[in-house]
PDB file of C-alpha atoms in Angstrom:
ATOM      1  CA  UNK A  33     -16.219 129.148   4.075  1.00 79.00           C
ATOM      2  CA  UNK A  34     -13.488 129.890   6.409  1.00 94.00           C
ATOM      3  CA  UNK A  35      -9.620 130.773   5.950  1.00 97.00           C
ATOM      4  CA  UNK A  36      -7.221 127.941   5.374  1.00 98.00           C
ATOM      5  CA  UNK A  37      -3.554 129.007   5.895  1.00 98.00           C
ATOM      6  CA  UNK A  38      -0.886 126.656   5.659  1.00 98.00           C
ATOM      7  CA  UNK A  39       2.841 126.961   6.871  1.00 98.00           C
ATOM      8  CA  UNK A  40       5.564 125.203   4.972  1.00 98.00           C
ATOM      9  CA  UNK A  41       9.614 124.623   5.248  1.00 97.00           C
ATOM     10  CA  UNK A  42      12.777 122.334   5.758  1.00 96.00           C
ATOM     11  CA  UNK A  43      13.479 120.961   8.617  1.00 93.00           C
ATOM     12  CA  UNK A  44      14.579 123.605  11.250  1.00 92.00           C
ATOM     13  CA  UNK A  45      12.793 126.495   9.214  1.00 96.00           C
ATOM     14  CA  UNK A  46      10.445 127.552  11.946  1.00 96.00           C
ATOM     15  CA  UNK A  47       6.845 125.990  11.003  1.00 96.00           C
ATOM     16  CA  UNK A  48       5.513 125.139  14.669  1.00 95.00           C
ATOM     17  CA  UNK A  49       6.500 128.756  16.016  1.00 97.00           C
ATOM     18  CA  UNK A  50       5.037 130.988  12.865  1.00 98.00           C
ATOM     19  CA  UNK A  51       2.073 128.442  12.927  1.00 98.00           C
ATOM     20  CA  UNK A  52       1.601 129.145  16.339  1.00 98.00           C
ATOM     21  CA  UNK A  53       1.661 132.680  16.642  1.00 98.00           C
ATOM     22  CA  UNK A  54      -0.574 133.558  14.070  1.00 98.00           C
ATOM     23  CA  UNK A  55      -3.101 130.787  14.821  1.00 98.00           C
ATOM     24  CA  UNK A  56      -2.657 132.606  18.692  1.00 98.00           C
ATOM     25  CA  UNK A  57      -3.060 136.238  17.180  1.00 98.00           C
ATOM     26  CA  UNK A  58      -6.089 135.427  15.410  1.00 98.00           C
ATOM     27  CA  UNK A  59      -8.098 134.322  18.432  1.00 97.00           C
ATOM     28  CA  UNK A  60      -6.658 137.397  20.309  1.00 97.00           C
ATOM     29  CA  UNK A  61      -8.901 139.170  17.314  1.00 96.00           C
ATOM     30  CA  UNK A  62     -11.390 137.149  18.029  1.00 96.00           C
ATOM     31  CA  UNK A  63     -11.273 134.693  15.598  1.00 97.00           C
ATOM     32  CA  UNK A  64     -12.129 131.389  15.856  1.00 97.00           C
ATOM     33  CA  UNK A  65      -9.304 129.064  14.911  1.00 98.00           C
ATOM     34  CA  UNK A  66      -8.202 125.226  14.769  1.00 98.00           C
ATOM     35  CA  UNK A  67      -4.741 124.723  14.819  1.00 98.00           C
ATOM     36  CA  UNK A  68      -3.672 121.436  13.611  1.00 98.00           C
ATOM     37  CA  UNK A  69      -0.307 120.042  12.124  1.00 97.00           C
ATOM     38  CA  UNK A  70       0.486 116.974   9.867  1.00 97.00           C
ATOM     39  CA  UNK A  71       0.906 114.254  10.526  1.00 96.00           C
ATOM     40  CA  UNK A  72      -0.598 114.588  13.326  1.00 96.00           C
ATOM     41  CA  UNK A  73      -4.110 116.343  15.398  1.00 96.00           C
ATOM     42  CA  UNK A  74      -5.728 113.183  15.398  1.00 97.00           C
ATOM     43  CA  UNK A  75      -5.542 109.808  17.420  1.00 96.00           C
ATOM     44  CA  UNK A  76      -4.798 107.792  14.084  1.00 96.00           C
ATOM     45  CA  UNK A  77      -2.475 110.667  12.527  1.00 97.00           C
ATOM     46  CA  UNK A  78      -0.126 110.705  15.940  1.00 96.00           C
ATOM     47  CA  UNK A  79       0.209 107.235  15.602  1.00 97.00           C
ATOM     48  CA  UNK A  80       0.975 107.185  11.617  1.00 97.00           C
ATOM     49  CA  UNK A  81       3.077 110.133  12.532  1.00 96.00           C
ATOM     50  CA  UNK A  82       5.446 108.246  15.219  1.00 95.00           C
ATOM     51  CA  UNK A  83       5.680 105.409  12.402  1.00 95.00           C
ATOM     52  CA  UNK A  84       6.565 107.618   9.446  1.00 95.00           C
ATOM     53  CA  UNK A  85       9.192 109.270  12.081  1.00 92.00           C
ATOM     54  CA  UNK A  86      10.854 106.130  13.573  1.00 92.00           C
ATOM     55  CA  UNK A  87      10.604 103.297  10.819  1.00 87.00           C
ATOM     56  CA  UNK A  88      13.176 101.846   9.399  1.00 82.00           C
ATOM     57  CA  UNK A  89      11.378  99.585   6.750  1.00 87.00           C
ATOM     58  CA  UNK A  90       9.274 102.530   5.440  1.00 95.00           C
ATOM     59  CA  UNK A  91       9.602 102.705   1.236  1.00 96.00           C
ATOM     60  CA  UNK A  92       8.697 105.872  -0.249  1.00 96.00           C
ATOM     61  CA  UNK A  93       5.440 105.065  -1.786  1.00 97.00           C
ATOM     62  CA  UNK A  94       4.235 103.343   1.661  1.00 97.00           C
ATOM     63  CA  UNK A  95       5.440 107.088   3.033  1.00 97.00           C
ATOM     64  CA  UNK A  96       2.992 108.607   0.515  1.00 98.00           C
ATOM     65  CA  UNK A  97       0.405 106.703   1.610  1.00 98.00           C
ATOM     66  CA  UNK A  98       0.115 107.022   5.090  1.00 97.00           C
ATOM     67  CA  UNK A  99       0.960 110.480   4.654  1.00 98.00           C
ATOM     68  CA  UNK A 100      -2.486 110.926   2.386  1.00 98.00           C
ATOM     69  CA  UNK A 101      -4.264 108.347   5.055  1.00 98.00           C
ATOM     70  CA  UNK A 102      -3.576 111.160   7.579  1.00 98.00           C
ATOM     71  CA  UNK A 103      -4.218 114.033   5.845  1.00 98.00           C
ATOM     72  CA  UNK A 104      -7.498 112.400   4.445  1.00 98.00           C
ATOM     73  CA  UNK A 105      -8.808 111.834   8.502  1.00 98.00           C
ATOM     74  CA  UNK A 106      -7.565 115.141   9.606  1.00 98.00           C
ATOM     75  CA  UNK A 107      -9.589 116.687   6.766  1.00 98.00           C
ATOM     76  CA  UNK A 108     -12.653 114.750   7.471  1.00 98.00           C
ATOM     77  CA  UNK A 109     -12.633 115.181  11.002  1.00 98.00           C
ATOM     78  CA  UNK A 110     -10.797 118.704  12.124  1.00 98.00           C
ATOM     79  CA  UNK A 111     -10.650 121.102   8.573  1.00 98.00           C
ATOM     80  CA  UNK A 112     -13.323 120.386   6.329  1.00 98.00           C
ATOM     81  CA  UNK A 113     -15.975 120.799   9.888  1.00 98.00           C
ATOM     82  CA  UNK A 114     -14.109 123.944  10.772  1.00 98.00           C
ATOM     83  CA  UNK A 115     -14.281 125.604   7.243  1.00 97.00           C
ATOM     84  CA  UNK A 116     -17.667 125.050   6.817  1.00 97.00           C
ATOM     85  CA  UNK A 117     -18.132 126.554  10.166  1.00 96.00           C
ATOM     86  CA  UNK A 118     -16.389 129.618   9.195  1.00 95.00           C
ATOM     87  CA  UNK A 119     -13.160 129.409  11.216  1.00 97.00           C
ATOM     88  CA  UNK A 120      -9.899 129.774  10.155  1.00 98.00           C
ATOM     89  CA  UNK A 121      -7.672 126.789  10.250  1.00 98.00           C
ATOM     90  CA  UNK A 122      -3.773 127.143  10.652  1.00 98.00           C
ATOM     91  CA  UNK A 123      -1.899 124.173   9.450  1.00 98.00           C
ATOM     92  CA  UNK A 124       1.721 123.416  10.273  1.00 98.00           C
ATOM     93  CA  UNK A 125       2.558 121.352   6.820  1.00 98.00           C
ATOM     94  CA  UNK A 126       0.114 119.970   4.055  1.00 98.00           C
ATOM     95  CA  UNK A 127      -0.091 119.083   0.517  1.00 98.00           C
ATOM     96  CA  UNK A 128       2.919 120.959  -0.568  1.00 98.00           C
ATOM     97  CA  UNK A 129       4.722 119.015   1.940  1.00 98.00           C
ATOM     98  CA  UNK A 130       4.471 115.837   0.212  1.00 98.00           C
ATOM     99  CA  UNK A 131       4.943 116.951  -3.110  1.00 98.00           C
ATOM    100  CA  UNK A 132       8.282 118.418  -1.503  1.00 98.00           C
ATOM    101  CA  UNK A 133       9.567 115.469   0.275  1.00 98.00           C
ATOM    102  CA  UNK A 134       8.379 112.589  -1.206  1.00 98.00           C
ATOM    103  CA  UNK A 135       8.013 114.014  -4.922  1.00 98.00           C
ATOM    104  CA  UNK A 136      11.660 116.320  -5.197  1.00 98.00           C
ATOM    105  CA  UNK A 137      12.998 114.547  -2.303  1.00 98.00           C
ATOM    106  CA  UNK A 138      12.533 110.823  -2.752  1.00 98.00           C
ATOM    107  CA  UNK A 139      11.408 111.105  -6.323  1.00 98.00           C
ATOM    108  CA  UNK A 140       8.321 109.562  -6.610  1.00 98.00           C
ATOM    109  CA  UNK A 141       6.321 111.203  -9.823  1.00 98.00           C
ATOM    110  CA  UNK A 142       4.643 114.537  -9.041  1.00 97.00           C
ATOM    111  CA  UNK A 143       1.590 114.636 -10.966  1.00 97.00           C
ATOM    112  CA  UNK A 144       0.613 111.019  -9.530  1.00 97.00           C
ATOM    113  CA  UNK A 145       1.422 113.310  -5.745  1.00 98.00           C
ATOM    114  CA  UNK A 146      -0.837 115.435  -6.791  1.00 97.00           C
ATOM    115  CA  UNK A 147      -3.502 113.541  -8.046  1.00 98.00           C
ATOM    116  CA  UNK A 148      -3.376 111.105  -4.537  1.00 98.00           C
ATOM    117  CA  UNK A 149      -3.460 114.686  -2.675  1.00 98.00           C
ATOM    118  CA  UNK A 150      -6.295 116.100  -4.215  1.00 98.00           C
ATOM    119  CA  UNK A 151      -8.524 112.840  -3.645  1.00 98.00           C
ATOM    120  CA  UNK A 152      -6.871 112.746   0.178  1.00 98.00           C
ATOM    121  CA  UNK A 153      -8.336 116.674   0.681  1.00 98.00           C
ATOM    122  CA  UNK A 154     -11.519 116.120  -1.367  1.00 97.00           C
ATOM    123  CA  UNK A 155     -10.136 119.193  -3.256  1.00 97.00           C
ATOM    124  CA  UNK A 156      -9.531 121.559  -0.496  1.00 98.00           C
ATOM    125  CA  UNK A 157      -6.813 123.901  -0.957  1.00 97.00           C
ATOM    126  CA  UNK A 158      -4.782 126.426   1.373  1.00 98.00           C
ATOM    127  CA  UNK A 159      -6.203 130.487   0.728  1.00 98.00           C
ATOM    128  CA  UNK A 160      -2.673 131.404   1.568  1.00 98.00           C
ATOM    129  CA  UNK A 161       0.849 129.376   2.038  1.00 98.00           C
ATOM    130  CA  UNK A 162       3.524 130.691   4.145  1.00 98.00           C
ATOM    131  CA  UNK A 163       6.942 129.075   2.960  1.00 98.00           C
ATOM    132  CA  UNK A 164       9.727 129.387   5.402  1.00 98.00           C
ATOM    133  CA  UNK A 165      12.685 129.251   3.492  1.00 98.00           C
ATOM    134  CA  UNK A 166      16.297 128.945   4.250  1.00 96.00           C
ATOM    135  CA  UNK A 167      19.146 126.773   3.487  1.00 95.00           C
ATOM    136  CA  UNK A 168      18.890 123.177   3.862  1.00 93.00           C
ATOM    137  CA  UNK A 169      22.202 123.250   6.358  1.00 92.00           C
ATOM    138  CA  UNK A 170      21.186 126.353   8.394  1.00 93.00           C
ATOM    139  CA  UNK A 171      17.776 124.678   8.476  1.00 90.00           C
ATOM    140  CA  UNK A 172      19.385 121.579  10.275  1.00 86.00           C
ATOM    141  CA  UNK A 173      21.937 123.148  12.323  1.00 87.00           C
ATOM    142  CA  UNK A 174      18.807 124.580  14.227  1.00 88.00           C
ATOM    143  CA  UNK A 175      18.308 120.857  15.331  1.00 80.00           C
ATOM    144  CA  UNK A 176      19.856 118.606  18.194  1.00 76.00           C
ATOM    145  CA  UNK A 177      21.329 116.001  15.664  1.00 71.00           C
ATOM    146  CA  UNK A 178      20.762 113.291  18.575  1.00 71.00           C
ATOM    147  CA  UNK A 179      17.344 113.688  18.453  1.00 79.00           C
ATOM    148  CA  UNK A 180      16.830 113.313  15.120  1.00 88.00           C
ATOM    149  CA  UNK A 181      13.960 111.736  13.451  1.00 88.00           C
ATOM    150  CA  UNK A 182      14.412 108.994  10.107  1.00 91.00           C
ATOM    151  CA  UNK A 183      13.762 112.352   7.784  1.00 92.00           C
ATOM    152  CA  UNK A 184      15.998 114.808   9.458  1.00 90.00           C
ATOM    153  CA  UNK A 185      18.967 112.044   9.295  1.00 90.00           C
ATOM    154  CA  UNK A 186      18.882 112.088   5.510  1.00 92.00           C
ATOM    155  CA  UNK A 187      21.650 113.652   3.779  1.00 92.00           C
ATOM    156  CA  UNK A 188      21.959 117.075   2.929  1.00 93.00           C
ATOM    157  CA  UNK A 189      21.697 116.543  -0.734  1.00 96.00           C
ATOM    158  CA  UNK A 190      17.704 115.434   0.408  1.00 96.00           C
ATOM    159  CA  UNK A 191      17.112 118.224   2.237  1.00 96.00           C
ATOM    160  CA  UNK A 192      18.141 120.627  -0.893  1.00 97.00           C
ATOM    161  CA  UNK A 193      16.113 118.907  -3.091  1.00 98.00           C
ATOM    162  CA  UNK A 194      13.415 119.242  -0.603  1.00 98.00           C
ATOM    163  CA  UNK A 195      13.792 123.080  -0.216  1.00 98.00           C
ATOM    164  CA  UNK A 196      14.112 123.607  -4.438  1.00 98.00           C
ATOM    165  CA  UNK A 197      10.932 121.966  -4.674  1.00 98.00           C
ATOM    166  CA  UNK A 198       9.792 124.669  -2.296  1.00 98.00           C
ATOM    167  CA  UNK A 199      10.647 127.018  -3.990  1.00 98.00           C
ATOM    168  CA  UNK A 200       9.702 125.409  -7.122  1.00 98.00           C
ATOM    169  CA  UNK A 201       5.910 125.197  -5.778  1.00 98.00           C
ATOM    170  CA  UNK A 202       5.584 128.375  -5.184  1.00 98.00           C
ATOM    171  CA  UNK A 203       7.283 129.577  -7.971  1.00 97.00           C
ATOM    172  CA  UNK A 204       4.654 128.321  -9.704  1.00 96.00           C
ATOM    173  CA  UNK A 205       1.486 130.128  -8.040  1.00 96.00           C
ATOM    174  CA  UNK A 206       2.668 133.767  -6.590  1.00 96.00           C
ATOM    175  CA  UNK A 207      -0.575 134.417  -6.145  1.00 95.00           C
ATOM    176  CA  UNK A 208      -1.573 132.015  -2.815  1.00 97.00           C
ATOM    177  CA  UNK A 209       2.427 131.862  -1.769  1.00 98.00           C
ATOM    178  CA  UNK A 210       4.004 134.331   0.643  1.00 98.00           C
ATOM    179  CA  UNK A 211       7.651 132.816   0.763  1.00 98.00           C
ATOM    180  CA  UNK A 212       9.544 134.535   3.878  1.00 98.00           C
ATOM    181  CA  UNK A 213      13.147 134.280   4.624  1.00 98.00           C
ATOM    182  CA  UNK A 214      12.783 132.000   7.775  1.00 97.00           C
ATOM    183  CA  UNK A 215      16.595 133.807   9.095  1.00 97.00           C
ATOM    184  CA  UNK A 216      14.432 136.607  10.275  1.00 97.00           C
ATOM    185  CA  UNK A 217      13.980 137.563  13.608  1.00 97.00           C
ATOM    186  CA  UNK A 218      10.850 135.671  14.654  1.00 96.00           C
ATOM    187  CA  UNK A 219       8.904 139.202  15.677  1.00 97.00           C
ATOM    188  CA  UNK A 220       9.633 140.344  12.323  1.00 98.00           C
ATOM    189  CA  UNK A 221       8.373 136.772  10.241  1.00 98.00           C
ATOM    190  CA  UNK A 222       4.793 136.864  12.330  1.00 98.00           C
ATOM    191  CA  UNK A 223       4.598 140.283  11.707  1.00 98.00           C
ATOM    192  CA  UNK A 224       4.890 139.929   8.068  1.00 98.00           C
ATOM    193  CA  UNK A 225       2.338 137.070   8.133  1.00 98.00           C
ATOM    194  CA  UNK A 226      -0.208 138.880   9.684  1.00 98.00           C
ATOM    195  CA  UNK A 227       0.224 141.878   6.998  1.00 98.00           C
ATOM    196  CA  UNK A 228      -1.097 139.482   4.987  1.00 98.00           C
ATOM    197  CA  UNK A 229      -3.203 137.226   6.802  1.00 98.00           C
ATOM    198  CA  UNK A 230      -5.312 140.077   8.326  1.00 97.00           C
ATOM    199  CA  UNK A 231      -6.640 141.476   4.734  1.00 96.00           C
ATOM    200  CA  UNK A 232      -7.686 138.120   4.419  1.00 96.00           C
ATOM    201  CA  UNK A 233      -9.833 137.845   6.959  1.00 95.00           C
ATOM    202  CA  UNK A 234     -11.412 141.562   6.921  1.00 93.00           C
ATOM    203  CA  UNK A 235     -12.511 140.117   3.508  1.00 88.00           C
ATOM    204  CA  UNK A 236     -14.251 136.921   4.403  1.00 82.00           C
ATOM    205  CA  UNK A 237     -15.930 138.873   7.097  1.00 76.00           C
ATOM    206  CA  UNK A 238     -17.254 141.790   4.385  1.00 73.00           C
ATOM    207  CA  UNK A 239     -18.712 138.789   2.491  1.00 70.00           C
ATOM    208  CA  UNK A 240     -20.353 137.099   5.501  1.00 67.00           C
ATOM    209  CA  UNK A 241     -21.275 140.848   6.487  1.00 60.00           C
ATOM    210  CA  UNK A 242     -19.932 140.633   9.773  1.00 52.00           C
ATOM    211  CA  UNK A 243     -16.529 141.238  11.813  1.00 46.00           C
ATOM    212  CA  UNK A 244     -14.830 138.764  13.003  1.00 49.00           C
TER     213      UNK A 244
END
């Protein structure tokens, strides 16, 4: 099996660049990579993603929903094929994501989030998440508040609850969590990624008994 890292965070904390420079350092080593985001990397999950970011009418169990109808296609189609290939996948947002937003967040029940998760991945889990933290009004001063989408307009209050779930998570299982302050410099956040990414990878290869 391949490597399945996943990049997590508040709104403003940084996901798309982080996700994108390791998932570009990796093929510079000569890895082979698929870089995908959620909702999103598929022709169904771009259109449930432009929903879930302009409706109006959209109740948070419906947002759980089409969240997990996403993820489930993505998996099918992009992850699950690339991990049994070998490659390492890069993910900007998964799992924790939903537990985060819709579970601390909205307040749905988290054990029924996880439960709807773990049927949506068919049980595949990230080797290694990278949580971006910072506070939830630094995090959203990064944006242009007139482009906002329907999650970034919630209040502030959300957007706390959102990042102590976060923290929460990964509180709760040090071991495949690597929680980075996200007001680093950029050069110094990838760096510290790939610190830990790398080993990662040097050890899949040993097992497969080749280098990447």
């Amino acid at each position: 099996m391949g490597l399945f890292v996943v990049f997590e965070g508040i709104e403003g904390s940084g996901k798309s660049t982080q996700s994108g420079a390791l998932a570009h350092r990796l093929q510079q080593a000569g890895v082979p990579v698929a870089a995908v985001r959620e909702p999103g990397s598929t022709v169904i999950g771009e259109e449930i993603s432009r929903l879930l970011k302009t409706g109006d009418d959209i109740d948070p169990l419906s947002e759980l929903f089409l969240f997990s109808a996403a993820r489930s296609l993505l998996i099918a189609s992009v992850i699950a094929p690339a991990l049994e290939r070998g490659d390492a996948v890069v993910c900007d947002r998964y799992i924790h994501s939903t537990a985060a937003y819709q579970g601390y967040g909205r307040g749905l029940d988290i054990a029924a989030i996880h439960k709807i998760s773990n049927i949506a991945t068919r049980g595949i889990v990230p080797d290694l998440t990278v949580l971006l933290d910072l506070p939830a009004e630094e995090g959203l001063g990064r944006k242009t508040a007139d482009t906002f989408d329907r999650f970034e307009r919630e209040a502030q209050e959300f957007h706390r609850r959102v990042r102590a779930g976060y923290l929460e998570l990964a509180e709760g299982d040090p071991n495949h969590w690597l929680v980075l302050d996200a007001r680093d410099s950029e050069e110094s956040l990838s760096g510290n990624v790939w610190r830990h990414v790398w080993p990662l990878v040097e050890s899949r290869s040993a097992s497969q008994g080749a280098r990447p």
